[in-house]
Amino acid sequence: MRPLRSLLFVPAHRASWVDKAIASGTDGIILDLEDSVPADLKDQARQEAAKSIARLHEANASVAVYVRLNPLDTGLSGDDIEAVTIPGLDGFALPKLFGPEDVIRYDALVTHYERRNGVEAGTIEFICNLETAEAYASCEKIATASPRVATLFAGTARDADVSRSIGFTFTPEGQETLYLRSRAVLAARANGLEFPLVGVWQDLSDPEGARKFAVQNRQLGFRGQVLIHPSHVAIANEVFSPSKFELEFYEGMVKAFEEAEKSGAAAVVYEGMHIDYAHVKTAREVLAYGRLLNEGGSSTTAAEGDLAGK
């Protein structure tokens, strides 16, 4: 899976919104066949989603393209997968999972339609949406349920499926979901899923709240955020990128340590802190991640002094 700092929902039947989403600078889009599509427009949404995927594929667009399916218990998932399993699709966002068995069921359907629709076997990946109490309780098993699982998405939205399922009352500070989000990050990283996602921030009138939410989640270990509005894309892209300060700080750390190594030392004081091999491994990882974002066309121009305290 490529790193996705921002992943923006687009109702699949609103084809004209796709280009607007891409123009926002988002790293990826999720063409939604589920909650944002009226029941009587599901088939139209599938057709429009397939057209959008094909068009972006033909244009060699750099944006990642996913589709959120309808849940298994609706009986619509198979029709969804049949219609949009085509070249150019990166993967599916799997909604309202109740456990690893659901992932296996989706895998079987996708395997069938990959072969039937001429898509290279095993190329379509899964973003597993944690939106139920059962999903959070089994997120470690969900993370390993299929080789297609690319990441976990920790859903924490106000008054949505997860709050109804678990019963928490949303607050902007997020204390009520801190355990859920922390468990999702741990389950992802412990099982080799490097780019855990979180979301969504729903208050479109509070950009400062959106920023605080993003910063808090980066501090927890999330690598990107699922979004519902283009106005949040720039915030997510900035917050989930290493800042100029961070890059300069860690470049200096590596340089200082390498100089110490030349003199036979495996520890050095840098910016008033004790630094040894463990710290330099972290520094090199941050620098490598910054290069990865740049190579993928992502910007790492976050303002100085964000998460590092300046």
mmCIF file of C-alpha atoms in Angstrom:
data_model
loop_
_atom_site.group_PDB
_atom_site.id
_atom_site.type_symbol
_atom_site.label_atom_id
_atom_site.label_comp_id
_atom_site.label_asym_id
_atom_site.label_seq_id
_atom_site.Cartn_x
_atom_site.Cartn_y
_atom_site.Cartn_z
ATOM 1 C CA MET A 1 0.000 0.000 0.000
ATOM 2 C CA ARG A 2 1.246 3.482 -0.799
ATOM 3 C CA PRO A 3 1.179 6.099 1.980
ATOM 4 C CA LEU A 4 -2.080 8.037 2.000
ATOM 5 C CA ARG A 5 -2.079 11.184 4.107
ATOM 6 C CA SER A 6 -5.540 12.108 2.827
ATOM 7 C CA LEU A 7 -8.300 9.862 1.496
ATOM 8 C CA LEU A 8 -11.415 11.750 0.427
ATOM 9 C CA PHE A 9 -14.912 10.283 0.147
ATOM 10 C CA VAL A 10 -16.798 11.006 -3.088
ATOM 11 C CA PRO A 11 -20.399 9.795 -3.572
ATOM 12 C CA ALA A 12 -20.024 7.430 -6.533
ATOM 13 C CA HIS A 13 -23.097 8.730 -8.345
ATOM 14 C CA ARG A 14 -21.668 12.267 -8.298
ATOM 15 C CA ALA A 15 -19.198 11.716 -11.126
ATOM 16 C CA SER A 16 -18.549 15.430 -11.576
ATOM 17 C CA TRP A 17 -17.199 15.593 -8.021
ATOM 18 C CA VAL A 18 -14.284 13.271 -8.798
ATOM 19 C CA ASP A 19 -12.239 15.928 -10.581
ATOM 20 C CA LYS A 20 -13.010 18.422 -7.816
ATOM 21 C CA ALA A 21 -11.726 15.919 -5.273
ATOM 22 C CA ILE A 22 -8.523 15.362 -7.207
ATOM 23 C CA ALA A 23 -8.036 19.116 -7.608
ATOM 24 C CA SER A 24 -8.029 19.422 -3.809
ATOM 25 C CA GLY A 25 -4.681 17.618 -3.735
ATOM 26 C CA THR A 26 -5.897 14.485 -1.977
ATOM 27 C CA ASP A 27 -3.626 11.444 -2.110
ATOM 28 C CA GLY A 28 -6.587 9.139 -2.693
ATOM 29 C CA ILE A 29 -10.343 8.997 -3.206
ATOM 30 C CA ILE A 30 -12.996 6.582 -2.002
ATOM 31 C CA LEU A 31 -15.886 6.289 -4.445
ATOM 32 C CA ASP A 32 -18.720 5.578 -2.045
ATOM 33 C CA LEU A 33 -21.448 3.100 -2.936
ATOM 34 C CA GLU A 34 -22.793 2.929 0.608
ATOM 35 C CA ASP A 35 -24.116 5.616 2.945
ATOM 36 C CA SER A 36 -23.907 8.642 0.639
ATOM 37 C CA VAL A 37 -25.878 6.988 -2.181
ATOM 38 C CA PRO A 38 -29.716 6.863 -2.126
ATOM 39 C CA ALA A 39 -31.167 3.348 -2.272
ATOM 40 C CA ASP A 40 -32.751 3.894 -5.675
ATOM 41 C CA LEU A 41 -29.462 5.093 -7.196
ATOM 42 C CA LYS A 42 -27.227 2.179 -6.246
ATOM 43 C CA ASP A 43 -27.033 0.754 -9.750
ATOM 44 C CA GLN A 44 -26.363 4.164 -11.259
ATOM 45 C CA ALA A 45 -23.621 4.697 -8.674
ATOM 46 C CA ARG A 46 -21.938 1.428 -9.666
ATOM 47 C CA GLN A 47 -21.968 2.425 -13.311
ATOM 48 C CA GLU A 48 -20.590 5.878 -12.578
ATOM 49 C CA ALA A 49 -17.920 4.435 -10.294
ATOM 50 C CA ALA A 50 -16.763 2.068 -13.022
ATOM 51 C CA LYS A 51 -16.619 4.942 -15.529
ATOM 52 C CA SER A 52 -14.612 7.087 -13.116
ATOM 53 C CA ILE A 53 -12.135 4.282 -12.413
ATOM 54 C CA ALA A 54 -11.657 3.580 -16.106
ATOM 55 C CA ARG A 55 -11.248 7.263 -16.948
ATOM 56 C CA LEU A 56 -8.629 7.836 -14.279
ATOM 57 C CA HIS A 57 -6.810 4.666 -15.291
ATOM 58 C CA GLU A 58 -6.683 5.724 -18.936
ATOM 59 C CA ALA A 59 -5.414 9.154 -17.892
ATOM 60 C CA ASN A 60 -2.714 7.520 -15.747
ATOM 61 C CA ALA A 61 -3.840 9.604 -12.780
ATOM 62 C CA SER A 62 -1.580 9.428 -9.743
ATOM 63 C CA VAL A 63 -4.420 9.499 -7.207
ATOM 64 C CA ALA A 64 -5.197 6.210 -5.431
ATOM 65 C CA VAL A 65 -8.730 4.950 -6.141
ATOM 66 C CA TYR A 66 -10.810 2.876 -3.733
ATOM 67 C CA VAL A 67 -14.497 1.969 -3.597
ATOM 68 C CA ARG A 68 -16.535 1.639 -0.405
ATOM 69 C CA LEU A 69 -18.871 -1.293 -0.849
ATOM 70 C CA ASN A 70 -22.301 -1.877 0.588
ATOM 71 C CA PRO A 71 -22.175 -4.205 3.625
ATOM 72 C CA LEU A 72 -22.538 -7.939 3.201
ATOM 73 C CA ASP A 73 -25.881 -8.060 5.000
ATOM 74 C CA THR A 74 -27.478 -5.804 2.363
ATOM 75 C CA GLY A 75 -27.064 -8.409 -0.373
ATOM 76 C CA LEU A 76 -25.565 -5.715 -2.617
ATOM 77 C CA SER A 77 -21.865 -6.415 -2.145
ATOM 78 C CA GLY A 78 -21.578 -8.949 -4.958
ATOM 79 C CA ASP A 79 -23.193 -6.594 -7.469
ATOM 80 C CA ASP A 80 -20.868 -3.809 -6.318
ATOM 81 C CA ILE A 81 -17.746 -5.926 -6.685
ATOM 82 C CA GLU A 82 -18.776 -7.290 -10.065
ATOM 83 C CA ALA A 83 -19.322 -3.794 -11.462
ATOM 84 C CA VAL A 84 -16.127 -2.074 -10.293
ATOM 85 C CA THR A 85 -13.473 -4.795 -10.181
ATOM 86 C CA ILE A 86 -11.654 -3.404 -13.198
ATOM 87 C CA PRO A 87 -8.135 -2.214 -14.048
ATOM 88 C CA GLY A 88 -7.338 1.039 -12.252
ATOM 89 C CA LEU A 89 -8.998 0.117 -8.959
ATOM 90 C CA ASP A 90 -6.567 0.047 -6.045
ATOM 91 C CA GLY A 91 -8.894 -1.540 -3.566
ATOM 92 C CA PHE A 92 -12.086 -1.715 -1.551
ATOM 93 C CA ALA A 93 -13.024 -0.076 1.726
ATOM 94 C CA LEU A 94 -14.906 -2.797 3.599
ATOM 95 C CA PRO A 95 -17.768 -1.347 5.680
ATOM 96 C CA LYS A 96 -19.288 -2.452 8.959
ATOM 97 C CA LEU A 97 -17.124 -5.514 9.512
ATOM 98 C CA PHE A 98 -18.067 -7.780 12.388
ATOM 99 C CA GLY A 99 -14.961 -9.945 12.364
ATOM 100 C CA PRO A 100 -12.326 -11.659 10.236
ATOM 101 C CA GLU A 101 -14.924 -13.958 8.660
ATOM 102 C CA ASP A 102 -16.392 -10.973 6.813
ATOM 103 C CA VAL A 103 -12.990 -10.167 5.311
ATOM 104 C CA ILE A 104 -12.690 -13.760 4.093
ATOM 105 C CA ARG A 105 -16.118 -13.528 2.445
ATOM 106 C CA TYR A 106 -15.150 -10.325 0.653
ATOM 107 C CA ASP A 107 -11.875 -11.929 -0.415
ATOM 108 C CA ALA A 108 -13.708 -14.840 -2.042
ATOM 109 C CA LEU A 109 -15.953 -12.492 -4.025
ATOM 110 C CA VAL A 110 -13.069 -10.303 -5.156
ATOM 111 C CA THR A 111 -10.967 -13.304 -6.167
ATOM 112 C CA HIS A 112 -13.829 -14.536 -8.354
ATOM 113 C CA TYR A 113 -14.419 -11.204 -10.060
ATOM 114 C CA GLU A 114 -10.734 -10.445 -10.550
ATOM 115 C CA ARG A 115 -10.492 -13.603 -12.633
ATOM 116 C CA ARG A 116 -13.796 -13.042 -14.396
ATOM 117 C CA ASN A 117 -13.138 -9.362 -15.197
ATOM 118 C CA GLY A 118 -9.537 -9.761 -16.320
ATOM 119 C CA VAL A 119 -7.863 -8.080 -13.344
ATOM 120 C CA GLU A 120 -4.501 -9.425 -12.220
ATOM 121 C CA ALA A 121 -5.056 -11.841 -9.338
ATOM 122 C CA GLY A 122 -4.443 -10.484 -5.858
ATOM 123 C CA THR A 123 -3.897 -6.870 -6.886
ATOM 124 C CA ILE A 124 -6.994 -5.394 -5.281
ATOM 125 C CA GLU A 125 -6.356 -4.564 -1.638
ATOM 126 C CA PHE A 126 -8.596 -3.971 1.378
ATOM 127 C CA ILE A 127 -8.988 -1.055 3.741
ATOM 128 C CA CYS A 128 -10.799 -2.621 6.690
ATOM 129 C CA ASN A 129 -13.212 -0.172 8.296
ATOM 130 C CA LEU A 130 -13.515 -0.512 12.068
ATOM 131 C CA GLU A 131 -17.054 0.770 12.625
ATOM 132 C CA THR A 132 -18.573 -1.736 15.062
ATOM 133 C CA ALA A 133 -17.818 -2.916 18.570
ATOM 134 C CA GLU A 134 -17.181 -6.381 17.137
ATOM 135 C CA ALA A 135 -14.651 -5.042 14.638
ATOM 136 C CA TYR A 136 -12.655 -3.213 17.290
ATOM 137 C CA ALA A 137 -12.778 -6.246 19.566
ATOM 138 C CA SER A 138 -11.275 -8.413 16.815
ATOM 139 C CA CYS A 139 -9.150 -5.883 14.941
ATOM 140 C CA GLU A 140 -5.979 -7.921 15.438
ATOM 141 C CA LYS A 141 -7.596 -10.876 13.660
ATOM 142 C CA ILE A 142 -9.064 -8.634 10.972
ATOM 143 C CA ALA A 143 -5.573 -7.302 10.240
ATOM 144 C CA THR A 144 -4.396 -10.817 9.333
ATOM 145 C CA ALA A 145 -7.593 -12.248 7.826
ATOM 146 C CA SER A 146 -6.415 -11.950 4.209
ATOM 147 C CA PRO A 147 -3.250 -11.039 2.298
ATOM 148 C CA ARG A 148 -5.368 -8.311 0.701
ATOM 149 C CA VAL A 149 -5.656 -6.372 3.969
ATOM 150 C CA ALA A 150 -3.527 -3.263 3.418
ATOM 151 C CA THR A 151 -4.539 -1.230 6.450
ATOM 152 C CA LEU A 152 -7.106 -0.604 9.167
ATOM 153 C CA PHE A 153 -9.313 2.475 9.232
ATOM 154 C CA ALA A 154 -10.285 3.501 12.758
ATOM 155 C CA GLY A 155 -13.720 5.051 12.442
ATOM 156 C CA THR A 156 -14.583 7.468 15.259
ATOM 157 C CA ALA A 157 -17.224 9.722 13.707
ATOM 158 C CA ARG A 158 -19.844 11.532 15.743
ATOM 159 C CA ASP A 159 -23.336 9.944 15.836
ATOM 160 C CA ALA A 160 -22.349 7.360 13.211
ATOM 161 C CA ASP A 161 -22.181 3.562 13.144
ATOM 162 C CA VAL A 162 -19.323 3.177 15.599
ATOM 163 C CA SER A 163 -20.695 5.538 18.252
ATOM 164 C CA ARG A 164 -24.058 3.803 18.021
ATOM 165 C CA SER A 165 -22.469 0.353 18.240
ATOM 166 C CA ILE A 166 -20.211 1.114 21.194
ATOM 167 C CA GLY A 167 -22.364 3.752 22.866
ATOM 168 C CA PHE A 168 -19.797 6.482 23.395
ATOM 169 C CA THR A 169 -20.606 10.181 23.308
ATOM 170 C CA PHE A 170 -18.364 12.075 20.900
ATOM 171 C CA THR A 171 -16.241 14.964 22.128
ATOM 172 C CA PRO A 172 -13.771 17.046 20.092
ATOM 173 C CA GLU A 173 -11.018 16.096 22.558
ATOM 174 C CA GLY A 174 -11.476 12.419 21.689
ATOM 175 C CA GLN A 175 -10.851 10.824 25.084
ATOM 176 C CA GLU A 176 -13.813 8.488 24.539
ATOM 177 C CA THR A 177 -12.110 6.910 21.479
ATOM 178 C CA LEU A 178 -8.477 7.079 22.594
ATOM 179 C CA TYR A 179 -8.412 3.384 23.478
ATOM 180 C CA LEU A 180 -10.110 2.407 20.218
ATOM 181 C CA ARG A 181 -7.721 4.421 18.090
ATOM 182 C CA SER A 182 -4.676 3.228 20.017
ATOM 183 C CA ARG A 183 -5.752 -0.383 19.663
ATOM 184 C CA ALA A 184 -6.254 0.035 15.907
ATOM 185 C CA VAL A 185 -2.776 1.544 15.443
ATOM 186 C CA LEU A 186 -1.194 -1.231 17.480
ATOM 187 C CA ALA A 187 -3.071 -3.961 15.602
ATOM 188 C CA ALA A 188 -1.994 -2.488 12.281
ATOM 189 C CA ARG A 189 1.670 -1.919 13.049
ATOM 190 C CA ALA A 190 2.089 -5.195 14.950
ATOM 191 C CA ASN A 191 0.947 -7.017 11.826
ATOM 192 C CA GLY A 192 3.057 -5.165 9.300
ATOM 193 C CA LEU A 193 0.424 -2.670 8.122
ATOM 194 C CA GLU A 194 2.469 0.527 7.998
ATOM 195 C CA PHE A 195 -0.143 3.128 7.083
ATOM 196 C CA PRO A 196 -3.074 3.047 9.546
ATOM 197 C CA LEU A 197 -5.907 5.492 8.841
ATOM 198 C CA VAL A 198 -8.338 7.390 11.066
ATOM 199 C CA GLY A 199 -11.414 9.582 10.591
ATOM 200 C CA VAL A 200 -13.637 11.339 10.124
ATOM 201 C CA TRP A 201 -13.831 14.961 11.310
ATOM 202 C CA GLN A 202 -17.388 16.085 10.585
ATOM 203 C CA ASP A 203 -17.553 19.713 11.717
ATOM 204 C CA LEU A 204 -16.941 21.675 8.518
ATOM 205 C CA SER A 205 -17.188 24.990 10.382
ATOM 206 C CA ASP A 206 -14.248 24.193 12.677
ATOM 207 C CA PRO A 207 -10.969 23.955 10.720
ATOM 208 C CA GLU A 208 -8.940 24.413 13.881
ATOM 209 C CA GLY A 209 -10.710 21.416 15.397
ATOM 210 C CA ALA A 210 -9.917 19.460 12.244
ATOM 211 C CA ARG A 211 -6.245 20.334 12.630
ATOM 212 C CA LYS A 212 -6.154 19.385 16.318
ATOM 213 C CA PHE A 213 -7.827 16.066 15.485
ATOM 214 C CA ALA A 214 -5.236 15.349 12.789
ATOM 215 C CA VAL A 215 -2.298 16.326 15.011
ATOM 216 C CA GLN A 216 -3.540 14.154 17.867
ATOM 217 C CA ASN A 217 -3.880 11.173 15.565
ATOM 218 C CA ARG A 218 -0.464 11.622 14.038
ATOM 219 C CA GLN A 219 0.934 11.681 17.556
ATOM 220 C CA LEU A 220 -0.774 8.323 18.162
ATOM 221 C CA GLY A 221 0.893 6.799 15.098
ATOM 222 C CA PHE A 222 -1.654 7.178 12.308
ATOM 223 C CA ARG A 223 -0.203 7.934 8.880
ATOM 224 C CA GLY A 224 -3.282 9.469 7.248
ATOM 225 C CA GLN A 225 -6.909 10.454 7.554
ATOM 226 C CA VAL A 226 -10.175 9.634 5.795
ATOM 227 C CA LEU A 227 -12.021 12.854 4.949
ATOM 228 C CA ILE A 228 -15.518 13.945 3.967
ATOM 229 C CA HIS A 229 -14.754 17.406 2.586
ATOM 230 C CA PRO A 230 -12.064 18.865 0.302
ATOM 231 C CA SER A 231 -11.412 21.692 2.777
ATOM 232 C CA HIS A 232 -9.712 19.177 5.096
ATOM 233 C CA VAL A 233 -7.292 17.819 2.490
ATOM 234 C CA ALA A 234 -4.604 20.479 2.866
ATOM 235 C CA ILE A 235 -4.723 20.111 6.653
ATOM 236 C CA ALA A 236 -4.276 16.342 6.502
ATOM 237 C CA ASN A 237 -1.518 16.536 3.910
ATOM 238 C CA GLU A 238 0.397 19.013 6.038
ATOM 239 C CA VAL A 239 -0.039 17.315 9.388
ATOM 240 C CA PHE A 240 0.741 13.808 8.158
ATOM 241 C CA SER A 241 3.919 14.897 6.369
ATOM 242 C CA PRO A 242 7.262 15.332 8.141
ATOM 243 C CA SER A 243 7.713 19.061 8.654
ATOM 244 C CA LYS A 244 10.708 21.061 7.482
ATOM 245 C CA PHE A 245 11.778 21.323 11.126
ATOM 246 C CA GLU A 246 11.575 17.557 11.616
ATOM 247 C CA LEU A 247 13.541 16.793 8.478
ATOM 248 C CA GLU A 248 16.285 19.250 9.393
ATOM 249 C CA PHE A 249 16.328 18.015 12.993
ATOM 250 C CA TYR A 250 16.754 14.373 11.991
ATOM 251 C CA GLU A 251 19.262 15.141 9.237
ATOM 252 C CA GLY A 252 21.353 16.910 11.861
ATOM 253 C CA MET A 253 20.969 13.981 14.244
ATOM 254 C CA VAL A 254 22.209 11.469 11.671
ATOM 255 C CA LYS A 255 25.130 13.693 10.742
ATOM 256 C CA ALA A 256 26.150 14.190 14.398
ATOM 257 C CA PHE A 257 25.930 10.484 15.122
ATOM 258 C CA GLU A 258 27.923 9.498 12.060
ATOM 259 C CA GLU A 259 30.652 11.924 13.100
ATOM 260 C CA ALA A 260 30.663 10.333 16.567
ATOM 261 C CA GLU A 261 30.902 6.863 15.022
ATOM 262 C CA LYS A 262 34.052 7.882 13.160
ATOM 263 C CA SER A 263 35.704 8.607 16.490
ATOM 264 C CA GLY A 264 34.680 5.246 17.921
ATOM 265 C CA ALA A 265 31.578 6.365 19.860
ATOM 266 C CA ALA A 266 28.077 4.888 19.669
ATOM 267 C CA ALA A 267 26.451 7.712 21.589
ATOM 268 C CA VAL A 268 26.449 11.490 21.312
ATOM 269 C CA VAL A 269 24.727 14.501 22.848
ATOM 270 C CA TYR A 270 22.604 16.195 20.184
ATOM 271 C CA GLU A 271 20.446 19.237 20.912
ATOM 272 C CA GLY A 272 20.903 18.480 24.606
ATOM 273 C CA MET A 273 19.697 14.866 24.276
ATOM 274 C CA HIS A 274 21.462 11.523 24.527
ATOM 275 C CA ILE A 275 21.448 9.847 21.090
ATOM 276 C CA ASP A 276 22.458 6.297 20.245
ATOM 277 C CA TYR A 277 21.664 3.695 17.586
ATOM 278 C CA ALA A 278 17.988 3.418 18.567
ATOM 279 C CA HIS A 279 17.392 7.128 18.022
ATOM 280 C CA VAL A 280 19.292 7.206 14.734
ATOM 281 C CA LYS A 281 17.178 4.324 13.419
ATOM 282 C CA THR A 282 14.098 6.470 14.079
ATOM 283 C CA ALA A 283 15.726 9.482 12.412
ATOM 284 C CA ARG A 284 16.595 7.487 9.306
ATOM 285 C CA GLU A 285 13.073 6.077 9.137
ATOM 286 C CA VAL A 286 11.517 9.566 9.242
ATOM 287 C CA LEU A 287 13.886 10.781 6.530
ATOM 288 C CA ALA A 288 13.130 7.723 4.383
ATOM 289 C CA TYR A 289 9.400 8.325 4.810
ATOM 290 C CA GLY A 290 9.835 11.929 3.724
ATOM 291 C CA ARG A 291 11.645 10.752 0.597
ATOM 292 C CA LEU A 292 8.909 8.191 -0.059
ATOM 293 C CA LEU A 293 6.253 10.904 0.049
ATOM 294 C CA ASN A 294 8.261 13.065 -2.319
ATOM 295 C CA GLU A 295 8.855 10.212 -4.740
ATOM 296 C CA GLY A 296 5.124 9.573 -4.790
ATOM 297 C CA GLY A 297 4.398 13.175 -5.690
ATOM 298 C CA SER A 298 3.377 14.167 -2.160
ATOM 299 C CA SER A 299 4.588 17.378 -0.608
ATOM 300 C CA THR A 300 6.470 17.461 2.681
ATOM 301 C CA THR A 301 6.179 21.184 3.133
ATOM 302 C CA ALA A 302 4.409 21.215 6.476
ATOM 303 C CA ALA A 303 4.952 24.404 8.415
ATOM 304 C CA GLU A 304 7.876 24.529 10.796
ATOM 305 C CA GLY A 305 7.126 23.879 14.409
ATOM 306 C CA ASP A 306 4.044 21.672 14.251
ATOM 307 C CA LEU A 307 4.484 18.381 16.076
ATOM 308 C CA ALA A 308 8.035 18.900 17.239
ATOM 309 C CA GLY A 309 7.104 21.735 19.549
ATOM 310 C CA LYS A 310 8.391 24.827 17.750
#
